[in-house]
Short mmCIF file of C-alpha atoms and ligand atoms in Angstrom, two decimals:
data_model
loop_
_atom_site.label_atom_id
_atom_site.label_comp_id
_atom_site.label_asym_id
_atom_site.label_seq_id
_atom_site.Cartn_x
_atom_site.Cartn_y
_atom_site.Cartn_z
CA MET A 1 -243.69 -164.72 31.03
CA ASN A 2 -239.73 -163.29 32.07
CA THR A 3 -238.33 -166.17 34.21
CA GLU A 4 -234.86 -164.01 34.43
CA LEU A 5 -236.17 -162.10 37.01
CA PRO A 6 -236.93 -163.00 40.60
CA ALA A 7 -240.19 -164.41 41.93
CA ASP A 8 -241.86 -162.27 44.71
CA LEU A 9 -242.51 -165.54 46.58
CA LEU A 10 -241.95 -169.66 45.89
CA ILE A 11 -243.73 -171.90 47.90
CA GLN A 12 -241.74 -174.92 48.34
CA GLY A 13 -242.50 -178.33 48.91
CA ALA A 14 -246.25 -179.10 48.59
CA THR A 15 -248.26 -181.68 47.09
CA VAL A 16 -250.15 -179.20 44.44
CA MET A 17 -252.85 -179.95 43.39
CA LEU A 18 -251.96 -179.38 39.54
CA PRO A 19 -254.54 -180.18 36.92
CA SER A 20 -252.37 -182.92 35.56
CA GLY A 21 -252.85 -184.27 39.19
CA PRO A 22 -251.69 -183.94 43.46
CA THR A 23 -247.59 -183.85 42.33
CA VAL A 24 -244.84 -182.36 45.04
CA THR A 25 -243.63 -179.43 43.00
CA SER A 26 -242.50 -175.63 43.81
CA VAL A 27 -244.73 -172.81 42.40
CA ALA A 28 -243.73 -169.13 42.02
CA CYS A 29 -245.44 -166.18 41.91
CA ARG A 30 -244.34 -162.84 41.10
CA ASN A 31 -246.84 -159.75 40.11
CA GLY A 32 -249.87 -161.38 41.15
CA HIS A 33 -249.05 -164.51 38.85
CA ILE A 34 -247.96 -167.78 39.05
CA VAL A 35 -244.81 -167.52 36.67
CA ALA A 36 -242.76 -171.19 37.17
CA ILE A 37 -243.77 -174.47 38.65
CA GLY A 38 -241.27 -177.18 39.05
CA ASP A 39 -238.34 -175.19 39.75
CA GLU A 40 -237.73 -175.43 43.19
CA HIS A 41 -234.52 -173.26 43.25
CA PHE A 42 -236.16 -170.29 41.52
CA PRO A 43 -234.86 -167.36 42.51
CA ALA A 44 -237.45 -165.62 45.62
CA ALA A 45 -237.98 -162.74 47.71
CA ASP A 46 -239.62 -164.51 49.98
CA THR A 47 -240.02 -168.76 50.43
CA LEU A 48 -242.82 -170.62 51.86
CA ASP A 49 -241.34 -173.96 53.08
CA ALA A 50 -244.44 -176.25 52.84
CA THR A 51 -243.70 -179.50 52.76
CA GLY A 52 -245.68 -182.02 54.40
CA LEU A 53 -248.60 -179.31 53.33
CA HIS A 54 -251.35 -179.56 50.47
CA LEU A 55 -251.20 -176.68 47.56
CA LEU A 56 -255.08 -175.33 46.03
CA PRO A 57 -255.94 -173.21 44.15
CA GLY A 58 -258.09 -170.37 45.92
CA VAL A 59 -260.68 -171.22 46.91
CA VAL A 60 -264.21 -169.51 45.77
CA ASP A 61 -267.02 -168.82 47.95
CA SER A 62 -269.36 -168.23 45.24
CA GLN A 63 -272.38 -167.12 47.87
CA VAL A 64 -271.96 -165.13 50.16
CA HIS A 65 -274.21 -162.57 52.44
CA PHE A 66 -271.62 -159.52 53.54
CA ARG A 67 -274.44 -157.36 54.87
CA GLU A 68 -273.20 -154.18 53.30
CA PRO A 69 -274.84 -151.52 53.07
CA GLY A 70 -277.93 -151.42 55.02
CA MET A 71 -276.79 -154.54 57.72
CA THR A 72 -273.41 -153.47 59.59
CA HIS A 73 -274.49 -154.93 62.93
CA LYS A 74 -275.10 -158.06 61.19
CA GLU A 75 -271.94 -158.06 58.80
CA THR A 76 -269.85 -156.10 56.92
CA LEU A 77 -267.80 -156.77 53.88
CA GLU A 78 -264.81 -156.03 56.08
CA ALA A 79 -265.60 -159.15 58.37
CA GLY A 80 -267.42 -161.00 55.94
CA THR A 81 -263.82 -160.73 53.61
CA ARG A 82 -261.04 -161.34 56.90
CA GLY A 83 -263.42 -164.39 57.76
CA ALA A 84 -262.95 -165.90 53.94
CA VAL A 85 -259.34 -165.31 54.14
CA LEU A 86 -258.95 -167.35 57.75
CA GLY A 87 -260.67 -169.63 56.01
CA GLY A 88 -258.69 -170.01 52.97
CA VAL A 89 -261.21 -168.48 50.63
CA THR A 90 -259.18 -165.99 47.96
CA SER A 91 -262.65 -165.24 46.25
CA ILE A 92 -266.06 -164.18 47.09
CA PHE A 93 -269.13 -163.47 45.17
CA GLU A 94 -271.71 -161.21 47.35
CA MET A 95 -275.66 -161.36 47.66
CA PRO A 96 -277.89 -158.46 46.38
CA ASN A 97 -280.10 -158.88 48.91
CA THR A 98 -278.66 -155.95 51.03
CA GLN A 99 -280.42 -152.48 52.13
CA PRO A 100 -280.23 -150.93 49.67
CA LEU A 101 -280.94 -154.03 47.32
CA THR A 102 -278.30 -154.16 44.57
CA LEU A 103 -280.79 -153.62 41.65
CA SER A 104 -278.43 -150.90 39.77
CA ALA A 105 -275.45 -149.64 38.23
CA GLU A 106 -275.40 -147.36 41.38
CA ASP A 107 -275.77 -150.01 43.67
CA ILE A 108 -273.36 -151.88 42.46
CA ALA A 109 -270.56 -149.22 42.44
CA ALA A 110 -271.51 -148.35 45.96
CA LYS A 111 -270.28 -152.29 47.11
CA GLN A 112 -267.42 -151.68 44.77
CA CYS A 113 -266.41 -148.46 46.37
CA ILE A 114 -266.46 -149.90 50.12
CA ALA A 115 -264.55 -152.94 48.97
CA ALA A 116 -261.83 -151.34 46.85
CA GLN A 117 -261.12 -149.81 50.62
CA GLN A 118 -262.12 -152.75 53.16
CA ALA A 119 -261.76 -156.19 51.09
CA TRP A 120 -259.30 -158.72 52.08
CA CYS A 121 -259.63 -161.39 49.34
CA ASN A 122 -261.20 -160.77 45.48
CA TYR A 123 -264.67 -159.89 45.49
CA ALA A 124 -267.55 -159.92 42.74
CA PHE A 125 -271.46 -158.45 43.31
CA TYR A 126 -274.49 -160.08 42.24
CA MET A 127 -276.84 -157.63 40.78
CA GLY A 128 -280.36 -158.53 41.83
CA GLY A 129 -282.67 -159.57 39.35
CA SER A 130 -286.73 -158.06 39.62
CA ALA A 131 -289.67 -156.75 37.64
CA ALA A 132 -288.34 -153.49 38.53
CA ASN A 133 -284.72 -153.92 36.32
CA ALA A 134 -285.68 -156.89 34.14
CA GLU A 135 -285.24 -154.82 30.73
CA HIS A 136 -281.87 -153.73 31.72
CA LEU A 137 -280.06 -156.92 32.97
CA ALA A 138 -278.04 -157.52 29.66
CA THR A 139 -276.53 -154.15 30.59
CA LEU A 140 -276.25 -154.58 34.59
CA GLU A 141 -274.95 -158.32 34.15
CA THR A 142 -271.42 -157.25 31.93
CA LEU A 143 -270.50 -154.18 34.64
CA PRO A 144 -267.54 -154.73 36.23
CA GLY A 145 -267.04 -156.70 39.14
CA CYS A 146 -270.42 -158.07 38.34
CA SER A 147 -270.54 -162.35 39.30
CA GLY A 148 -274.26 -162.07 37.09
CA VAL A 149 -277.76 -161.87 37.89
CA LYS A 150 -279.20 -163.72 41.34
CA VAL A 151 -283.16 -164.21 41.65
CA PHE A 152 -284.93 -165.15 44.86
CA MET A 153 -288.07 -167.45 43.45
CA GLY A 154 -289.25 -167.40 47.08
CA SER A 155 -288.98 -165.23 49.95
CA SER A 156 -286.16 -165.68 52.19
CA PHE A 157 -284.41 -162.27 53.89
CA GLY A 158 -285.16 -158.99 52.60
CA ASP A 159 -287.46 -157.84 49.50
CA LEU A 160 -286.15 -159.15 46.54
CA LEU A 161 -288.08 -161.48 45.16
CA ALA A 162 -289.40 -162.79 40.96
CA ASP A 163 -291.95 -165.78 42.16
CA ASP A 164 -294.25 -165.48 39.06
CA ASP A 165 -293.46 -166.82 35.35
CA ALA A 166 -293.79 -164.01 33.66
CA VAL A 167 -291.34 -161.70 34.92
CA LEU A 168 -288.62 -164.75 35.51
CA ARG A 169 -288.93 -164.81 31.91
CA ARG A 170 -288.15 -161.41 31.28
CA ILE A 171 -285.47 -161.79 33.51
CA LEU A 172 -284.17 -165.14 31.63
CA GLN A 173 -284.75 -163.83 28.27
CA ASN A 174 -282.77 -160.10 28.74
CA GLY A 175 -278.87 -160.87 28.84
CA ARG A 176 -276.86 -164.54 28.36
CA ARG A 177 -274.54 -165.04 31.73
CA ARG A 178 -275.43 -167.65 33.69
CA VAL A 179 -278.06 -166.39 36.30
CA ALA A 180 -278.11 -167.75 40.17
CA VAL A 181 -281.37 -168.81 41.50
CA HIS A 182 -282.93 -169.69 45.19
CA ALA A 183 -285.58 -171.80 44.25
CA GLU A 184 -288.37 -172.07 46.65
CA ASP A 185 -292.19 -171.69 45.39
CA GLU A 186 -293.45 -168.49 46.90
CA ALA A 187 -297.27 -169.55 46.79
CA ARG A 188 -296.30 -172.47 48.27
CA LEU A 189 -294.46 -171.15 51.20
CA ARG A 190 -297.32 -168.66 51.55
CA SER A 191 -300.20 -171.54 52.20
CA ARG A 192 -297.81 -173.25 54.17
CA ARG A 193 -296.66 -170.62 56.93
CA HIS A 194 -299.33 -171.73 58.89
CA LEU A 195 -297.57 -175.35 60.12
CA ALA A 196 -294.90 -173.21 60.88
CA GLU A 197 -296.97 -170.51 63.24
CA GLU A 198 -298.87 -173.59 64.65
CA ALA A 199 -296.16 -175.47 65.42
CA GLY A 200 -293.79 -172.49 67.28
CA HIS A 201 -290.65 -174.72 66.96
CA VAL A 202 -288.13 -175.03 64.42
CA THR A 203 -288.32 -178.74 64.26
CA ALA A 204 -291.50 -177.52 61.61
CA HIS A 205 -288.97 -175.82 59.03
CA PRO A 206 -288.62 -178.50 56.65
CA VAL A 207 -292.03 -179.55 56.95
CA TRP A 208 -292.99 -176.01 56.48
CA ARG A 209 -290.83 -175.31 53.59
CA ASP A 210 -291.13 -178.75 52.77
CA VAL A 211 -289.80 -181.15 49.54
CA ASP A 212 -292.76 -179.41 47.31
CA SER A 213 -291.41 -176.35 47.96
CA ALA A 214 -287.85 -176.74 46.40
CA LEU A 215 -288.98 -179.28 44.14
CA LEU A 216 -292.12 -177.03 42.01
CA ALA A 217 -289.69 -173.98 41.94
CA THR A 218 -286.73 -175.51 40.35
CA LYS A 219 -288.99 -177.97 37.56
CA ARG A 220 -290.54 -174.42 36.95
CA VAL A 221 -287.33 -172.80 36.42
CA VAL A 222 -285.03 -175.00 34.73
CA THR A 223 -288.72 -175.06 32.23
CA LEU A 224 -288.15 -171.13 31.72
CA ALA A 225 -284.37 -171.33 31.40
CA LEU A 226 -284.86 -174.42 28.99
CA GLU A 227 -287.99 -172.48 27.04
CA VAL A 228 -284.65 -169.53 26.57
CA SER A 229 -281.76 -171.04 26.23
CA ARG A 230 -280.39 -169.23 29.36
CA PRO A 231 -277.92 -171.40 31.19
CA LEU A 232 -279.08 -171.69 35.49
CA HIS A 233 -277.16 -172.19 38.51
CA VAL A 234 -279.92 -173.61 41.21
CA LEU A 235 -278.29 -172.74 44.58
CA HIS A 236 -278.40 -174.24 47.85
CA VAL A 237 -280.42 -177.61 46.28
CA SER A 238 -281.55 -179.06 49.45
CA THR A 239 -283.53 -182.51 48.21
CA ALA A 240 -283.47 -185.75 46.61
CA GLU A 241 -286.23 -185.44 44.21
CA GLU A 242 -284.36 -182.33 43.16
CA MET A 243 -281.15 -183.69 42.50
CA ALA A 244 -283.12 -186.57 40.72
CA PHE A 245 -284.72 -183.83 38.32
CA LEU A 246 -281.73 -181.72 37.58
CA GLN A 247 -279.35 -185.00 36.68
CA HIS A 248 -281.17 -184.80 33.34
CA HIS A 249 -280.66 -180.84 32.20
CA LYS A 250 -276.52 -180.93 33.22
CA ALA A 251 -275.92 -179.35 30.03
CA LEU A 252 -277.51 -176.11 30.37
CA VAL A 253 -278.04 -176.01 34.28
CA SER A 254 -275.68 -175.99 37.32
CA VAL A 255 -275.76 -177.48 40.92
CA GLU A 256 -274.99 -175.78 44.29
CA VAL A 257 -274.77 -177.28 47.21
CA LEU A 258 -273.73 -176.13 50.53
CA PRO A 259 -271.78 -177.69 53.64
CA GLN A 260 -274.58 -177.28 55.53
CA HIS A 261 -276.68 -179.67 53.99
CA LEU A 262 -274.27 -182.25 53.61
CA THR A 263 -273.11 -182.06 57.68
CA LEU A 264 -276.18 -181.53 59.34
CA CYS A 265 -279.65 -183.27 59.74
CA ALA A 266 -282.73 -182.99 61.05
CA PRO A 267 -284.75 -183.47 63.49
CA GLU A 268 -281.07 -183.47 65.55
CA CYS A 269 -280.16 -180.09 64.60
CA TYR A 270 -283.13 -178.06 65.80
CA GLU A 271 -283.25 -180.23 68.46
CA ARG A 272 -279.80 -179.33 69.60
CA MET A 273 -279.35 -175.66 68.12
CA GLY A 274 -282.86 -174.53 67.95
CA THR A 275 -283.38 -171.51 65.87
CA LEU A 276 -280.04 -171.40 65.20
CA ALA A 277 -279.85 -173.99 62.83
CA GLN A 278 -283.11 -172.39 60.93
CA MET A 279 -282.19 -171.63 56.97
CA ASN A 280 -283.71 -171.41 53.97
CA PRO A 281 -283.92 -173.69 51.95
CA PRO A 282 -284.02 -175.70 55.76
CA ILE A 283 -281.59 -178.57 56.38
CA ARG A 284 -283.60 -181.89 56.25
CA GLU A 285 -283.59 -185.48 57.28
CA LYS A 286 -280.75 -188.33 56.33
CA ARG A 287 -282.02 -189.67 53.34
CA HIS A 288 -281.76 -185.73 51.21
CA GLN A 289 -277.89 -185.75 53.14
CA ASP A 290 -277.46 -188.69 51.28
CA ALA A 291 -278.69 -187.62 47.94
CA LEU A 292 -276.34 -185.22 47.95
CA TRP A 293 -273.58 -186.61 49.12
CA LYS A 294 -274.70 -189.05 45.54
CA ALA A 295 -275.23 -186.38 43.42
CA ILE A 296 -271.45 -184.96 44.14
CA GLU A 297 -270.10 -188.63 43.66
CA VAL A 298 -271.75 -188.84 40.24
CA GLY A 299 -270.97 -185.53 39.04
CA VAL A 300 -274.31 -183.92 39.26
CA VAL A 301 -272.82 -181.22 41.50
CA ASP A 302 -271.02 -178.41 40.35
CA VAL A 303 -270.46 -176.11 43.24
CA VAL A 304 -269.49 -176.19 46.99
CA GLY A 305 -270.60 -172.63 48.29
CA SER A 306 -270.99 -171.04 51.82
CA ASP A 307 -274.15 -169.26 51.62
CA HIS A 308 -272.57 -166.83 54.89
CA ALA A 309 -275.85 -165.55 56.20
CA PRO A 310 -275.15 -164.02 59.33
CA HIS A 311 -277.38 -162.78 61.74
CA THR A 312 -277.17 -162.07 65.52
CA ARG A 313 -277.70 -164.38 68.65
CA GLU A 314 -280.91 -161.83 69.54
CA GLU A 315 -282.26 -161.61 66.04
CA LYS A 316 -282.35 -165.40 66.23
CA LYS A 317 -283.98 -165.64 69.63
CA LYS A 318 -286.87 -164.03 68.33
CA ALA A 319 -289.89 -167.10 68.63
CA TYR A 320 -290.07 -168.76 65.52
CA PRO A 321 -291.16 -168.54 63.01
CA ASP A 322 -290.24 -164.83 63.15
CA SER A 323 -286.73 -165.68 63.62
CA PRO A 324 -284.69 -164.64 60.26
CA SER A 325 -282.97 -168.06 58.26
CA GLY A 326 -279.39 -168.28 57.70
CA MET A 327 -275.99 -168.82 59.29
CA THR A 328 -271.96 -168.04 58.63
CA GLY A 329 -270.67 -170.11 56.64
CA THR A 330 -267.20 -168.52 54.92
CA GLN A 331 -264.93 -169.26 57.44
CA THR A 332 -266.09 -172.78 57.95
CA LEU A 333 -266.81 -174.16 54.24
CA LEU A 334 -262.78 -175.24 53.82
CA PRO A 335 -262.04 -176.91 57.11
CA LEU A 336 -265.83 -178.73 57.36
CA MET A 337 -265.26 -179.87 53.57
CA LEU A 338 -261.51 -180.56 54.44
CA ASP A 339 -263.11 -183.23 57.25
CA HIS A 340 -265.01 -184.91 55.12
CA VAL A 341 -261.85 -185.77 52.46
CA ASN A 342 -259.97 -187.18 55.62
CA ALA A 343 -263.70 -188.85 56.05
CA ARG A 344 -263.46 -190.33 52.40
CA ARG A 345 -266.64 -188.85 51.94
CA LEU A 346 -265.15 -187.07 48.43
CA SER A 347 -261.59 -186.98 47.02
CA LEU A 348 -259.32 -183.70 47.39
CA THR A 349 -259.13 -183.98 43.91
CA ARG A 350 -262.94 -183.52 43.83
CA LEU A 351 -262.92 -180.98 46.51
CA VAL A 352 -260.81 -178.38 44.19
CA ASP A 353 -263.57 -179.14 41.93
CA LEU A 354 -266.14 -177.84 43.85
CA VAL A 355 -264.47 -175.04 45.23
CA CYS A 356 -262.18 -173.94 43.01
CA SER A 357 -262.51 -175.24 39.05
CA GLY A 358 -265.93 -175.14 39.20
CA PRO A 359 -266.94 -171.43 40.22
CA ALA A 360 -263.96 -170.35 38.10
CA ARG A 361 -265.31 -172.34 35.09
CA LEU A 362 -269.30 -171.62 35.85
CA PHE A 363 -268.57 -168.69 35.76
CA GLY A 364 -266.06 -167.57 33.34
CA MET A 365 -263.83 -166.25 36.16
CA VAL A 366 -260.35 -164.55 34.40
CA GLY A 367 -256.93 -166.34 35.54
CA LYS A 368 -258.76 -168.24 38.69
CA GLY A 369 -259.29 -171.71 39.27
CA ARG A 370 -256.18 -173.71 38.62
CA ILE A 371 -252.52 -173.44 39.76
CA ALA A 372 -250.90 -173.23 35.79
CA VAL A 373 -248.45 -170.55 34.45
CA GLY A 374 -250.18 -167.48 33.71
CA TYR A 375 -252.96 -167.81 36.08
CA ASP A 376 -253.46 -165.85 39.26
CA ALA A 377 -251.39 -166.22 41.79
CA ASP A 378 -254.66 -166.97 44.24
CA LEU A 379 -253.39 -170.01 46.42
CA THR A 380 -255.09 -171.37 49.66
CA LEU A 381 -252.20 -174.18 51.51
CA VAL A 382 -254.53 -176.98 54.01
CA ASP A 383 -253.01 -179.26 56.63
CA MET A 384 -254.77 -182.17 55.69
CA GLN A 385 -253.10 -183.61 59.01
CA ALA A 386 -254.13 -180.97 61.54
CA ARG A 387 -256.84 -181.57 64.18
CA GLN A 388 -258.28 -178.80 65.77
CA ALA A 389 -262.10 -177.65 67.17
CA MET A 390 -264.05 -175.56 65.50
CA ASP A 391 -264.44 -172.36 67.84
CA ASP A 392 -266.61 -169.90 67.53
CA ARG A 393 -264.65 -167.22 69.19
CA LYS A 394 -262.18 -167.73 66.48
CA LEU A 395 -264.32 -166.14 63.98
CA ALA A 396 -264.07 -162.95 62.57
CA SER A 397 -268.13 -162.20 61.49
CA LYS A 398 -269.60 -159.68 63.96
CA CYS A 399 -272.42 -162.21 64.34
CA GLY A 400 -269.58 -164.37 66.61
CA TRP A 401 -271.19 -167.90 66.34
CA SER A 402 -271.27 -170.73 63.77
CA ALA A 403 -273.74 -173.96 64.07
CA TYR A 404 -270.03 -175.89 64.61
CA ASP A 405 -268.38 -174.51 67.76
CA GLY A 406 -266.74 -177.43 69.25
CA MET A 407 -266.79 -179.79 66.28
CA VAL A 408 -263.52 -181.53 66.25
CA LEU A 409 -262.51 -181.04 62.46
CA GLN A 410 -259.22 -182.63 60.71
CA GLY A 411 -257.47 -180.40 57.40
CA TRP A 412 -257.58 -176.74 57.95
CA PRO A 413 -256.39 -173.89 56.23
CA VAL A 414 -253.06 -172.67 57.10
CA ALA A 415 -252.07 -170.10 54.84
CA THR A 416 -253.94 -168.06 52.10
CA VAL A 417 -252.49 -166.28 48.96
CA ILE A 418 -253.94 -163.47 47.22
CA ASN A 419 -253.24 -161.39 44.29
CA GLY A 420 -249.28 -163.40 45.43
CA ARG A 421 -249.10 -161.90 48.47
CA ILE A 422 -249.53 -163.78 51.91
CA VAL A 423 -252.74 -162.52 53.34
CA MET A 424 -253.41 -165.25 56.09
CA ARG A 425 -250.80 -167.83 57.31
CA ASP A 426 -251.71 -169.61 60.95
CA GLY A 427 -254.97 -168.00 61.77
CA GLU A 428 -253.30 -164.76 61.44
CA VAL A 429 -254.33 -161.62 58.94
CA LEU A 430 -251.16 -159.80 57.23
CA GLY A 431 -250.81 -156.46 55.96
CA ARG A 432 -253.90 -154.62 54.80
CA PRO A 433 -257.16 -155.18 52.59
CA ALA A 434 -256.08 -155.40 49.44
CA GLY A 435 -259.31 -157.53 47.29
CA GLN A 436 -259.16 -156.77 43.59
CA ALA A 437 -262.84 -157.19 41.58
CA LEU A 438 -262.97 -160.71 39.84
CA GLN A 439 -262.86 -159.88 36.05
CA PHE A 440 -265.03 -162.87 34.04
CA LEU A 441 -264.85 -163.64 30.87
CA PRO A 442 -267.36 -161.22 28.39
O1 LIG B 501 -281.20 -169.08 55.04
C1 LIG B 501 -280.88 -167.64 54.49
N1 LIG B 501 -280.46 -166.81 54.76
N2 LIG B 501 -281.18 -168.16 53.20
C2 LIG B 501 -280.82 -167.34 51.76
O2 LIG B 501 -281.15 -167.66 50.80
C3 LIG B 501 -280.86 -166.11 52.38
C4 LIG B 501 -280.43 -165.59 53.49
C5 LIG B 501 -279.80 -164.86 54.35
O3 LIG B 501 -279.74 -163.34 53.39
O4 LIG B 501 -280.68 -164.38 55.49
#
């Protein structure tokens, strides 16, 4: 690095979450990269006084559904990524259950084309894995801006499904990158749907989509992954039983949990919010939430993602179980987790591992996940003291609601720096969308 040239931006005085630990120091950024750490007098065109604040590596939300193309009344890449940067997120991985489904090079190119014009943060797209494209996945997963392959073992929203072992094996055999999986057992879900219909109330959601629906699928897909030595990422793990199983397979299998499952509990959330609390896999009873926190503490969990899955209020009003599953999350992911840090449920260092360095390491993101000279200048500045109520009116999401309206949280993002540019400051987005396609190790 040439340290003679002035920096574009110098962030001064923050407690910087360095790989070696939290340190009060300065970070200089030039041409989208970090060029110096520790020189508070580094010449710079622009400075940001961050005294009293914490500087994190840019937050990666590795599970969002932004609905474009096909369902732009629910969400768009523009609104979804604007919500992300307002929430301190600098990179997103977007899911393939759009319309059309993301199953081909053309499908992913169409998303890239929209994102290149409209994304506020950096982005990558998952390729859906199905019987139709299984034999092409080794090539498809290496397309530029592809975060890997995503498989739905159980129907959730949209038509993407790979529910039998023969198809799953074909998918897992074709390619080498980590495969992300939604693990709910389709046959069991079908055989139990009558329980939801008979109950007619969303309180039955975790009864219909019970512990065994999740556990069966997780065991099946982990067994197949071990058989063919394919790294796996089990998305939104929601049960104590899966955590007990997954802890024995950490060499090959990574684990994601969601703020929803860490924050909300059944049956209270269903009684209070009705179908707004409906998502897959379901929000469950306290004993499961306790097990997820324990799994964070002992290291079984690798990543926290948001599973941002917007549906309009009108759609959510359909009679259960015809009401769609999913809720917003990318803008609320970091405030919720910072509040959990302030409540001492996890340390800020552990959170950085879960939402910054963890996803970067697992998915082989080039230049992301740590504050270090030579890395990309994607940074999230947070105020651990700020107390504020969640306010649905501040959401960028086109669906306009969250499960947390009115909840008072301590710990908020105050600035988002992406590719060396301040893109969000004090709750306002700045400039215009300039997100870039993410790169991954070969
Ligand atoms: O609740 C959910 N909704 N879970 C998923 O896995 C899919 C998502 C959606 O796309 O709406």
